[in-house]
């Protein structure tokens, strides 16, 4: 459970109400927890549960020490009545803008929000510093923001900020000089937008990077840039950035990222510029969401069982085929086989291919048929299938999925044993990644093939090592 520290008391206004309420603010800066207890003092019985709204878009306030703040996206989590004295309405806030009390009519006027994400320097291949010709360290002053995406409404960029190198000799008279780099996603809007607008864009790019790195990334800092209208009214300088406390901020103890880790990356930031089209991902993001959820569930967790991972990746492939390739009836699928998949195949090969693709599809398109088409991949790549024969792979995977879903003993002998599932999860994941890359904007077949074959080399090596161990046991 999140531990919260009492921060201070003050008075708060709810949305466009004129009335001020006394409240106590509780924060956990490291984990982004934000809770506000609004207290209403009274005489007599408890107040109505609906005295205050269940959900509040924003609350502005000022603590007794003069600290101003604005809470955004508040949801009531508890109501407690102290008979004859006061009622407490407890709200959890998604965001807190520190040091500024935004008026009701201006609370959604932002033009830029920066999100600091650690552990992505290798993915971004960009540093705040450089090595000079004389092997001395210097700041990379000429390095500009890398544009990931831009249209007429908003842009997404990447840059690395950090601490300055010492500029006076007295700064060198310490035993330890620390430099810190901050990889940052920068989201800008062409016209003022509410804060949630930037958060939704950040969530999409976060997932994009997590798929690329095959690991979960954290958010450690948020800074927002309000419009001049807000800053003028509150007496701030025009170029000020506002620190945002948030429940999205999570700081976990994780293993440090090593230089060798980038070998396993599905793609890097430089690949987006050379091969990618981020706009395709933006277009497909909602449609991809359940597929990415299943994929990242495997990527995120080190404790997920082989069975659950297998069921996840199989479901992801089935969902992908249904959503992006073919989601219609069996009649339409048979037509697709003849007119699209086998249109350019020689007549001598069509019979075997047709049988392979139809599998057991009679009244509906089966998982086996969907896996068969994904495996064929328009004959543009030959996927590795481990110890399972290529032509039997869709059937074996389907029977294995059905066995672990229903535990039908009739299917047990025809299924992959649980202790042998892990490499097949990785094989299926490479097939999924090949198609994900396309929907993420990497349409170049050669690029996608090269990335998948890099992953397959590791899987193939794993099978070879296992064979050696089995032969010597």
CSV table of C-alpha atoms in Angstrom, one decimal:
chain,number,residue,atom,x,y,z
A,1,UNK,CA,0.0,0.0,0.0
A,2,UNK,CA,1.3,3.5,-0.9
A,3,UNK,CA,2.6,5.4,2.1
A,4,UNK,CA,1.6,9.1,2.2
A,5,UNK,CA,3.1,11.9,4.2
A,6,UNK,CA,1.1,14.9,5.5
A,7,UNK,CA,2.1,17.9,3.5
A,8,UNK,CA,0.0,20.7,4.9
A,9,UNK,CA,-3.5,22.3,5.4
A,10,UNK,CA,-5.1,25.0,3.4
A,11,UNK,CA,-8.2,26.1,1.5
A,12,UNK,CA,-9.5,24.7,-1.8
A,13,UNK,CA,-12.0,25.5,-4.5
A,14,UNK,CA,-13.8,22.8,-6.5
A,15,UNK,CA,-14.1,23.5,-10.2
A,16,UNK,CA,-16.2,26.6,-10.8
A,17,UNK,CA,-17.7,26.8,-7.3
A,18,UNK,CA,-17.1,30.0,-5.3
A,19,UNK,CA,-17.1,28.3,-1.9
A,20,UNK,CA,-13.8,27.5,-0.3
A,21,UNK,CA,-13.3,24.3,1.7
A,22,UNK,CA,-10.7,23.5,4.3
A,23,UNK,CA,-8.5,20.5,3.4
A,24,UNK,CA,-5.4,18.5,4.3
A,25,UNK,CA,-3.0,17.4,1.6
A,26,UNK,CA,-1.0,14.2,1.7
A,27,UNK,CA,1.8,13.3,-0.8
A,28,UNK,CA,4.4,10.7,-1.7
A,29,UNK,CA,6.8,12.5,-4.0
A,30,UNK,CA,8.8,9.4,-4.9
A,31,UNK,CA,5.7,7.4,-6.0
A,32,UNK,CA,3.4,10.2,-7.1
A,33,UNK,CA,0.6,9.5,-4.6
A,34,UNK,CA,-1.7,12.5,-4.1
A,35,UNK,CA,-4.6,12.6,-1.6
A,36,UNK,CA,-6.7,15.5,-0.4
A,37,UNK,CA,-9.1,15.3,2.6
A,38,UNK,CA,-11.7,18.0,2.3
A,39,UNK,CA,-13.3,18.7,5.7
A,40,UNK,CA,-16.7,20.3,6.1
A,41,UNK,CA,-17.5,21.3,9.7
A,42,UNK,CA,-21.1,21.3,10.8
A,43,UNK,CA,-23.5,20.9,13.7
A,44,UNK,CA,-25.9,18.0,13.7
A,45,UNK,CA,-26.1,14.8,11.7
A,46,UNK,CA,-23.8,13.7,8.8
A,47,UNK,CA,-24.0,15.5,5.5
A,48,UNK,CA,-25.3,13.8,2.3
A,49,UNK,CA,-22.9,11.4,0.5
A,50,UNK,CA,-23.6,13.6,-2.6
A,51,UNK,CA,-22.7,16.9,-0.9
A,52,UNK,CA,-19.6,16.9,-3.1
A,53,UNK,CA,-19.1,15.3,-6.6
A,54,UNK,CA,-17.7,11.8,-6.9
A,55,UNK,CA,-15.4,12.9,-9.7
A,56,UNK,CA,-13.9,16.4,-10.0
A,57,UNK,CA,-11.9,17.6,-13.0
A,58,UNK,CA,-9.8,20.0,-11.0
A,59,UNK,CA,-9.3,21.5,-7.6
A,60,UNK,CA,-7.2,24.6,-7.0
A,61,UNK,CA,-5.9,25.6,-3.6
A,62,UNK,CA,-3.4,27.3,-1.4
A,63,UNK,CA,-1.8,25.9,1.8
A,64,UNK,CA,-1.4,28.0,4.9
A,65,UNK,CA,2.3,28.4,4.1
A,66,UNK,CA,1.5,30.1,0.8
A,67,UNK,CA,2.2,27.1,-1.4
A,68,UNK,CA,-0.2,27.1,-4.4
A,69,UNK,CA,-1.4,24.0,-6.3
A,70,UNK,CA,-3.9,22.6,-8.7
A,71,UNK,CA,-5.1,19.1,-8.6
A,72,UNK,CA,-6.4,17.4,-11.8
A,73,UNK,CA,-8.6,14.3,-12.3
A,74,UNK,CA,-9.8,13.8,-8.8
A,75,UNK,CA,-11.8,10.7,-7.7
A,76,UNK,CA,-13.5,10.3,-4.3
A,77,UNK,CA,-12.1,7.3,-2.5
A,78,UNK,CA,-13.7,7.6,0.9
A,79,UNK,CA,-16.3,9.5,2.9
A,80,UNK,CA,-16.2,9.6,6.7
A,81,UNK,CA,-18.5,11.3,9.1
A,82,UNK,CA,-17.6,12.4,12.6
A,83,UNK,CA,-21.0,12.8,14.2
A,84,UNK,CA,-21.8,16.3,15.4
A,85,UNK,CA,-18.5,17.8,14.2
A,86,UNK,CA,-17.4,17.3,10.6
A,87,UNK,CA,-17.4,15.1,7.5
A,88,UNK,CA,-14.3,14.2,5.5
A,89,UNK,CA,-14.4,13.7,1.7
A,90,UNK,CA,-11.2,12.0,0.5
A,91,UNK,CA,-10.0,12.4,-3.1
A,92,UNK,CA,-7.1,10.8,-4.9
A,93,UNK,CA,-5.7,13.1,-7.7
A,94,UNK,CA,-4.0,11.9,-10.8
A,95,UNK,CA,-1.9,15.0,-11.1
A,96,UNK,CA,-0.8,18.0,-9.0
A,97,UNK,CA,0.7,21.1,-10.6
A,98,UNK,CA,3.1,22.5,-8.0
A,99,UNK,CA,3.3,26.2,-7.2
A,100,UNK,CA,0.5,27.5,-9.3
A,101,UNK,CA,-3.3,28.0,-8.6
A,102,UNK,CA,-4.9,27.9,-12.0
A,103,UNK,CA,-8.2,29.8,-12.5
A,104,UNK,CA,-11.3,27.8,-13.5
A,105,UNK,CA,-11.4,29.3,-17.0
A,106,UNK,CA,-7.7,28.7,-17.7
A,107,UNK,CA,-7.0,25.3,-16.2
A,108,UNK,CA,-6.6,23.5,-19.6
A,109,UNK,CA,-4.2,26.0,-21.2
A,110,UNK,CA,-1.0,24.1,-21.9
A,111,UNK,CA,1.3,24.1,-24.9
A,112,UNK,CA,4.0,21.6,-23.9
A,113,UNK,CA,4.6,18.8,-21.4
A,114,UNK,CA,8.0,17.0,-20.8
A,115,UNK,CA,8.2,13.5,-19.5
A,116,UNK,CA,11.5,12.3,-18.1
A,117,UNK,CA,12.0,8.5,-18.6
A,118,UNK,CA,15.3,6.8,-17.3
A,119,UNK,CA,17.1,3.8,-18.8
A,120,UNK,CA,16.4,4.7,-22.5
A,121,UNK,CA,19.7,6.3,-23.4
A,122,UNK,CA,20.9,3.2,-25.3
A,123,UNK,CA,17.6,3.1,-27.2
A,124,UNK,CA,17.9,6.8,-28.1
A,125,UNK,CA,21.6,6.6,-28.8
A,126,UNK,CA,22.0,10.3,-27.8
A,127,UNK,CA,24.0,11.8,-24.9
A,128,UNK,CA,24.1,15.2,-23.2
A,129,UNK,CA,27.9,15.0,-23.4
A,130,UNK,CA,30.6,14.2,-25.9
A,131,UNK,CA,34.3,13.3,-26.0
A,132,UNK,CA,36.6,16.0,-27.6
A,133,UNK,CA,39.5,15.3,-29.8
A,134,UNK,CA,41.9,15.7,-26.8
A,135,UNK,CA,39.8,13.1,-24.9
A,136,UNK,CA,38.2,15.7,-22.6
A,137,UNK,CA,34.6,15.7,-21.7
A,138,UNK,CA,32.4,18.4,-23.1
A,139,UNK,CA,28.7,19.2,-23.4
A,140,UNK,CA,26.9,18.4,-26.6
A,141,UNK,CA,25.6,21.9,-27.2
A,142,UNK,CA,24.8,21.5,-30.8
A,143,UNK,CA,22.6,18.5,-30.4
A,144,UNK,CA,19.0,19.3,-31.1
A,145,UNK,CA,15.7,17.6,-30.3
A,146,UNK,CA,15.0,14.5,-32.4
A,147,UNK,CA,11.5,14.6,-33.9
A,148,UNK,CA,9.6,11.3,-33.7
A,149,UNK,CA,6.3,12.6,-35.1
A,150,UNK,CA,4.7,15.9,-36.1
A,151,UNK,CA,1.4,16.9,-37.7
A,152,UNK,CA,-0.7,20.1,-37.7
A,153,UNK,CA,-2.0,19.4,-34.2
A,154,UNK,CA,1.0,18.2,-32.1
A,155,UNK,CA,4.5,16.9,-32.2
A,156,UNK,CA,6.5,14.3,-30.2
A,157,UNK,CA,10.2,14.7,-29.8
A,158,UNK,CA,13.1,13.2,-27.8
A,159,UNK,CA,16.0,15.0,-26.2
A,160,UNK,CA,18.5,14.4,-23.4
A,161,UNK,CA,19.0,17.1,-20.8
A,162,UNK,CA,21.4,17.0,-17.9
A,163,UNK,CA,23.6,18.7,-15.3
A,164,UNK,CA,26.2,21.2,-16.5
A,165,UNK,CA,29.9,20.6,-16.4
A,166,UNK,CA,31.8,22.7,-13.9
A,167,UNK,CA,32.4,26.2,-15.3
A,168,UNK,CA,34.5,27.7,-12.4
A,169,UNK,CA,37.6,26.2,-10.8
A,170,UNK,CA,36.1,26.2,-7.3
A,171,UNK,CA,33.5,23.7,-8.6
A,172,UNK,CA,36.3,21.3,-9.1
A,173,UNK,CA,37.4,21.4,-5.4
A,174,UNK,CA,35.2,18.5,-4.4
A,175,UNK,CA,36.0,14.8,-4.2
A,176,UNK,CA,33.1,13.7,-6.2
A,177,UNK,CA,31.6,15.4,-9.3
A,178,UNK,CA,28.3,13.9,-10.4
A,179,UNK,CA,26.7,14.3,-13.8
A,180,UNK,CA,23.1,13.2,-14.5
A,181,UNK,CA,21.4,12.8,-17.8
A,182,UNK,CA,17.6,13.0,-18.3
A,183,UNK,CA,16.2,11.3,-21.4
A,184,UNK,CA,13.0,13.2,-22.1
A,185,UNK,CA,9.9,12.8,-24.3
A,186,UNK,CA,8.7,16.3,-25.3
A,187,UNK,CA,5.1,16.7,-26.4
A,188,UNK,CA,4.0,20.0,-27.9
A,189,UNK,CA,0.6,21.2,-29.0
A,190,UNK,CA,0.1,23.8,-31.8
A,191,UNK,CA,-2.8,25.3,-29.8
A,192,UNK,CA,-3.5,25.2,-26.0
A,193,UNK,CA,-4.8,21.9,-24.7
A,194,UNK,CA,-5.9,20.4,-21.4
A,195,UNK,CA,-3.3,18.4,-19.5
A,196,UNK,CA,-4.9,15.0,-20.2
A,197,UNK,CA,-4.3,15.6,-24.0
A,198,UNK,CA,-0.5,15.4,-23.4
A,199,UNK,CA,-0.9,12.4,-21.0
A,200,UNK,CA,-2.7,10.3,-23.6
A,201,UNK,CA,0.0,11.1,-26.2
A,202,UNK,CA,2.7,10.1,-23.7
A,203,UNK,CA,1.0,6.8,-22.9
A,204,UNK,CA,1.1,5.9,-26.6
A,205,UNK,CA,4.8,6.7,-27.0
A,206,UNK,CA,5.6,5.0,-23.8
A,207,UNK,CA,4.1,1.7,-25.1
A,208,UNK,CA,5.9,2.2,-28.4
A,209,UNK,CA,9.3,2.5,-26.6
A,210,UNK,CA,8.5,-0.5,-24.3
A,211,UNK,CA,7.8,-2.7,-27.3
A,212,UNK,CA,11.1,-1.4,-28.9
A,213,UNK,CA,13.1,-2.2,-25.8
A,214,UNK,CA,11.1,-5.2,-24.7
A,215,UNK,CA,11.0,-3.9,-21.1
A,216,UNK,CA,8.9,-1.7,-18.9
A,217,UNK,CA,10.0,1.9,-18.5
A,218,UNK,CA,9.4,4.2,-15.7
A,219,UNK,CA,8.4,7.9,-15.5
A,220,UNK,CA,10.4,9.9,-12.9
A,221,UNK,CA,9.5,13.5,-13.6
A,222,UNK,CA,6.9,15.6,-15.4
A,223,UNK,CA,7.1,19.3,-16.3
A,224,UNK,CA,4.4,21.3,-17.9
A,225,UNK,CA,4.5,24.6,-19.8
A,226,UNK,CA,1.3,26.7,-19.4
A,227,UNK,CA,0.3,29.4,-21.8
A,228,UNK,CA,1.3,33.1,-21.2
A,229,UNK,CA,-2.3,33.8,-20.1
A,230,UNK,CA,-2.0,31.6,-17.1
A,231,UNK,CA,1.5,32.8,-16.3
A,232,UNK,CA,0.6,36.5,-16.6
A,233,UNK,CA,-2.4,36.0,-14.3
A,234,UNK,CA,-0.3,34.3,-11.6
A,235,UNK,CA,2.7,36.5,-11.9
A,236,UNK,CA,5.2,34.0,-13.3
A,237,UNK,CA,7.9,34.5,-16.0
A,238,UNK,CA,6.9,33.4,-19.4
A,239,UNK,CA,9.5,30.6,-19.7
A,240,UNK,CA,8.7,28.9,-16.4
A,241,UNK,CA,8.0,25.2,-16.3
A,242,UNK,CA,5.8,23.7,-13.7
A,243,UNK,CA,6.7,20.5,-11.8
A,244,UNK,CA,3.8,18.0,-11.9
A,245,UNK,CA,3.4,15.4,-9.2
A,246,UNK,CA,1.6,12.3,-10.6
A,247,UNK,CA,0.4,8.8,-9.8
A,248,UNK,CA,2.1,7.9,-13.1
A,249,UNK,CA,5.5,8.5,-11.5
A,250,UNK,CA,7.0,5.2,-10.4
A,251,UNK,CA,10.6,4.7,-9.2
A,252,UNK,CA,11.5,1.1,-8.9
A,253,UNK,CA,14.7,-0.7,-8.0
A,254,UNK,CA,15.7,-2.3,-11.2
A,255,UNK,CA,18.8,-3.8,-12.8
A,256,UNK,CA,20.9,-1.2,-14.6
A,257,UNK,CA,20.7,-1.2,-18.4
A,258,UNK,CA,23.8,-2.6,-19.9
A,259,UNK,CA,25.4,-1.8,-23.3
A,260,UNK,CA,24.7,-5.4,-24.4
A,261,UNK,CA,21.0,-5.0,-23.8
A,262,UNK,CA,20.5,-3.1,-27.1
A,263,UNK,CA,21.2,-6.2,-29.1
A,264,UNK,CA,17.8,-7.5,-28.1
A,265,UNK,CA,15.9,-4.2,-28.9
A,266,UNK,CA,13.2,-4.7,-31.6
A,267,UNK,CA,14.2,-1.3,-33.0
A,268,UNK,CA,16.0,1.9,-31.9
A,269,UNK,CA,15.2,5.6,-32.2
A,270,UNK,CA,17.5,5.9,-35.3
A,271,UNK,CA,15.5,3.1,-37.0
A,272,UNK,CA,12.3,5.2,-36.8
A,273,UNK,CA,14.0,8.0,-38.8
A,274,UNK,CA,15.4,5.6,-41.4
A,275,UNK,CA,12.7,2.9,-41.7
A,276,UNK,CA,9.7,4.0,-39.6
A,277,UNK,CA,6.4,5.9,-39.9
A,278,UNK,CA,5.1,6.8,-36.5
A,279,UNK,CA,1.9,8.1,-38.0
A,280,UNK,CA,0.9,4.5,-38.8
A,281,UNK,CA,1.2,3.5,-35.1
A,282,UNK,CA,-0.9,6.6,-34.1
A,283,UNK,CA,-3.5,5.4,-36.6
A,284,UNK,CA,-3.5,1.8,-35.4
A,285,UNK,CA,-2.9,2.4,-31.6
A,286,UNK,CA,-6.5,1.8,-30.4
A,287,UNK,CA,-7.0,-1.2,-32.7
A,288,UNK,CA,-3.6,-2.6,-31.4
A,289,UNK,CA,-4.3,-2.1,-27.7
A,290,UNK,CA,-5.5,-5.6,-26.7
A,291,UNK,CA,-2.7,-7.2,-28.7
A,292,UNK,CA,-0.1,-5.0,-27.1
A,293,UNK,CA,-1.6,-5.6,-23.7
A,294,UNK,CA,-1.1,-9.4,-24.2
A,295,UNK,CA,2.4,-8.9,-25.6
A,296,UNK,CA,3.6,-6.5,-22.9
A,297,UNK,CA,2.2,-8.8,-20.1
A,298,UNK,CA,4.9,-11.3,-21.2
A,299,UNK,CA,7.5,-8.6,-21.5
A,300,UNK,CA,6.8,-6.9,-18.2
A,301,UNK,CA,6.8,-9.9,-15.9
A,302,UNK,CA,9.7,-12.0,-14.9
A,303,UNK,CA,7.4,-14.3,-12.9
A,304,UNK,CA,4.8,-15.1,-15.5
A,305,UNK,CA,4.4,-18.9,-16.0
A,306,UNK,CA,5.3,-20.5,-19.3
A,307,UNK,CA,1.7,-21.6,-19.7
A,308,UNK,CA,0.2,-18.2,-19.2
A,309,UNK,CA,2.8,-16.6,-21.5
A,310,UNK,CA,2.0,-19.3,-24.2
A,311,UNK,CA,-1.8,-18.6,-23.9
A,312,UNK,CA,-1.1,-14.8,-24.0
A,313,UNK,CA,1.0,-14.9,-27.2
A,314,UNK,CA,-1.4,-17.3,-28.9
A,315,UNK,CA,-4.3,-15.1,-28.1
A,316,UNK,CA,-2.4,-12.1,-29.3
A,317,UNK,CA,-1.7,-13.7,-32.7
A,318,UNK,CA,-5.3,-14.8,-33.1
A,319,UNK,CA,-6.6,-11.3,-32.2
A,320,UNK,CA,-4.1,-9.7,-34.6
A,321,UNK,CA,-5.2,-11.9,-37.5
A,322,UNK,CA,-8.8,-11.2,-36.8
A,323,UNK,CA,-8.4,-7.5,-36.5
A,324,UNK,CA,-5.8,-6.7,-39.1
A,325,UNK,CA,-5.9,-9.5,-41.7
A,326,UNK,CA,-9.3,-11.2,-41.8
A,327,UNK,CA,-12.2,-11.1,-39.4
A,328,UNK,CA,-15.0,-12.3,-41.6
A,329,UNK,CA,-16.8,-15.6,-42.3
A,330,UNK,CA,-15.5,-18.9,-43.7
A,331,UNK,CA,-16.9,-18.2,-47.2
A,332,UNK,CA,-15.0,-14.9,-47.4
A,333,UNK,CA,-11.8,-16.6,-46.1
A,334,UNK,CA,-11.9,-19.3,-48.8
A,335,UNK,CA,-12.2,-16.5,-51.4
A,336,UNK,CA,-9.3,-14.7,-49.8
A,337,UNK,CA,-7.2,-17.8,-50.0
A,338,UNK,CA,-7.8,-18.2,-53.7
A,339,UNK,CA,-7.8,-14.6,-54.8
A,340,UNK,CA,-5.1,-13.1,-52.5
A,341,UNK,CA,-2.9,-15.5,-50.7
A,342,UNK,CA,-2.5,-18.1,-53.6
A,343,UNK,CA,-3.0,-15.7,-56.5
A,344,UNK,CA,0.7,-15.8,-57.6
A,345,UNK,CA,1.5,-19.3,-56.5
A,346,UNK,CA,2.1,-21.9,-59.2
A,347,UNK,CA,-0.7,-24.5,-59.7
A,348,UNK,CA,1.6,-27.3,-58.6
A,349,UNK,CA,1.8,-25.8,-55.1
A,350,UNK,CA,-1.7,-24.5,-54.6
A,351,UNK,CA,-3.2,-27.8,-53.5
A,352,UNK,CA,-0.8,-28.3,-50.5
A,353,UNK,CA,-1.0,-24.6,-49.6
A,354,UNK,CA,-4.8,-24.6,-49.7
A,355,UNK,CA,-5.0,-27.6,-47.4
A,356,UNK,CA,-2.4,-26.0,-45.0
A,357,UNK,CA,-4.4,-22.7,-44.9
A,358,UNK,CA,-7.9,-24.2,-44.5
A,359,UNK,CA,-6.7,-26.6,-41.8
A,360,UNK,CA,-9.9,-27.5,-39.9
A,361,UNK,CA,-11.8,-24.4,-40.9
A,362,UNK,CA,-15.3,-25.7,-42.0
A,363,UNK,CA,-18.0,-23.5,-40.6
A,364,UNK,CA,-15.7,-20.7,-39.2
A,365,UNK,CA,-12.1,-19.6,-39.4
A,366,UNK,CA,-10.1,-21.6,-36.8
A,367,UNK,CA,-7.1,-20.6,-34.8
A,368,UNK,CA,-5.1,-23.2,-36.9
A,369,UNK,CA,-6.0,-21.4,-40.1
A,370,UNK,CA,-5.1,-18.0,-38.7
A,371,UNK,CA,-1.7,-19.3,-37.5
A,372,UNK,CA,-1.1,-21.0,-40.8
A,373,UNK,CA,-1.6,-17.7,-42.7
A,374,UNK,CA,0.6,-15.8,-40.2
A,375,UNK,CA,3.3,-18.4,-40.6
A,376,UNK,CA,3.2,-18.2,-44.4
A,377,UNK,CA,3.5,-14.3,-44.2
A,378,UNK,CA,2.7,-13.9,-47.9
A,379,UNK,CA,5.8,-16.0,-48.5
A,380,UNK,CA,8.1,-13.1,-47.6
A,381,UNK,CA,9.8,-14.7,-44.6
A,382,UNK,CA,10.5,-18.3,-43.4
A,383,UNK,CA,9.8,-18.5,-39.6
A,384,UNK,CA,11.8,-20.8,-37.4
A,385,UNK,CA,9.5,-23.4,-35.7
A,386,UNK,CA,11.9,-25.2,-33.4
A,387,UNK,CA,11.6,-29.0,-33.2
A,388,UNK,CA,8.1,-28.9,-34.7
A,389,UNK,CA,7.9,-29.5,-38.4
A,390,UNK,CA,6.9,-26.3,-40.3
A,391,UNK,CA,3.8,-27.8,-41.9
A,392,UNK,CA,2.6,-29.2,-38.5
A,393,UNK,CA,3.3,-26.0,-36.5
A,394,UNK,CA,-0.2,-24.4,-36.6
A,395,UNK,CA,-1.8,-27.7,-35.7
A,396,UNK,CA,0.5,-28.5,-32.8
A,397,UNK,CA,0.2,-24.9,-31.4
A,398,UNK,CA,-3.6,-25.1,-31.7
A,399,UNK,CA,-3.8,-28.4,-29.9
A,400,UNK,CA,-1.4,-27.2,-27.2
A,401,UNK,CA,-3.5,-24.0,-26.7
A,402,UNK,CA,-6.7,-26.1,-26.5
A,403,UNK,CA,-5.0,-28.5,-24.0
A,404,UNK,CA,-3.8,-25.8,-21.6
A,405,UNK,CA,-7.2,-24.0,-21.9
A,406,UNK,CA,-9.4,-27.0,-21.3
A,407,UNK,CA,-6.9,-29.6,-20.0
A,408,UNK,CA,-8.4,-32.2,-22.3
A,409,UNK,CA,-6.4,-35.4,-21.8
A,410,UNK,CA,-7.1,-36.5,-25.4
A,411,UNK,CA,-4.8,-33.6,-26.6
A,412,UNK,CA,-2.0,-34.1,-24.1
A,413,UNK,CA,0.1,-36.4,-26.2
A,414,UNK,CA,-0.2,-34.1,-29.2
A,415,UNK,CA,0.7,-31.0,-27.3
A,416,UNK,CA,4.0,-29.4,-26.3
A,417,UNK,CA,5.0,-30.4,-22.7
A,418,UNK,CA,5.0,-27.6,-20.1
A,419,UNK,CA,8.7,-27.8,-19.5
A,420,UNK,CA,9.4,-27.3,-23.2
A,421,UNK,CA,7.0,-24.4,-23.7
A,422,UNK,CA,9.3,-21.4,-23.1
A,423,UNK,CA,11.2,-21.5,-26.4
A,424,UNK,CA,8.0,-21.9,-28.3
A,425,UNK,CA,6.7,-18.8,-26.5
A,426,UNK,CA,9.7,-17.0,-27.9
A,427,UNK,CA,9.1,-18.4,-31.4
A,428,UNK,CA,5.5,-17.3,-31.4
A,429,UNK,CA,6.6,-13.9,-30.0
A,430,UNK,CA,9.0,-13.4,-33.0
A,431,UNK,CA,6.1,-14.1,-35.4
A,432,UNK,CA,4.0,-11.5,-33.5
A,433,UNK,CA,6.8,-9.0,-33.5
A,434,UNK,CA,7.2,-9.3,-37.3
A,435,UNK,CA,3.6,-8.2,-37.7
A,436,UNK,CA,3.7,-5.7,-34.8
A,437,UNK,CA,6.6,-4.0,-36.6
A,438,UNK,CA,4.4,-3.4,-39.6
A,439,UNK,CA,1.6,-1.9,-37.6
A,440,UNK,CA,4.2,0.3,-35.7
A,441,UNK,CA,5.2,1.8,-39.0
A,442,UNK,CA,8.1,-0.4,-40.2
A,443,UNK,CA,6.7,-1.5,-43.5
A,444,UNK,CA,10.1,-2.4,-45.0
A,445,UNK,CA,10.1,-6.2,-45.3
A,446,UNK,CA,13.9,-6.5,-45.3
A,447,UNK,CA,14.2,-4.5,-42.1
A,448,UNK,CA,11.5,-6.6,-40.4
A,449,UNK,CA,13.2,-9.8,-41.5
A,450,UNK,CA,16.6,-8.8,-40.2
A,451,UNK,CA,15.1,-7.9,-36.8
A,452,UNK,CA,13.3,-11.2,-36.5
A,453,UNK,CA,16.3,-13.3,-37.6
A,454,UNK,CA,18.4,-11.6,-34.9
A,455,UNK,CA,15.9,-12.9,-32.3
A,456,UNK,CA,15.7,-16.3,-33.9
A,457,UNK,CA,19.4,-16.8,-33.7
A,458,UNK,CA,19.2,-16.8,-29.9
A,459,UNK,CA,16.3,-19.2,-29.9
A,460,UNK,CA,18.0,-21.6,-32.3
A,461,UNK,CA,21.1,-21.5,-30.1
A,462,UNK,CA,18.9,-22.4,-27.1
A,463,UNK,CA,17.6,-25.5,-28.9
A,464,UNK,CA,21.1,-26.6,-29.9
A,465,UNK,CA,22.4,-26.2,-26.3
A,466,UNK,CA,19.4,-28.2,-25.0
A,467,UNK,CA,20.1,-31.0,-27.5
A,468,UNK,CA,23.7,-31.2,-26.4
A,469,UNK,CA,22.6,-31.4,-22.7
A,470,UNK,CA,20.0,-34.1,-23.5
A,471,UNK,CA,22.6,-36.2,-25.4
A,472,UNK,CA,25.0,-36.0,-22.5
A,473,UNK,CA,22.5,-36.8,-19.8
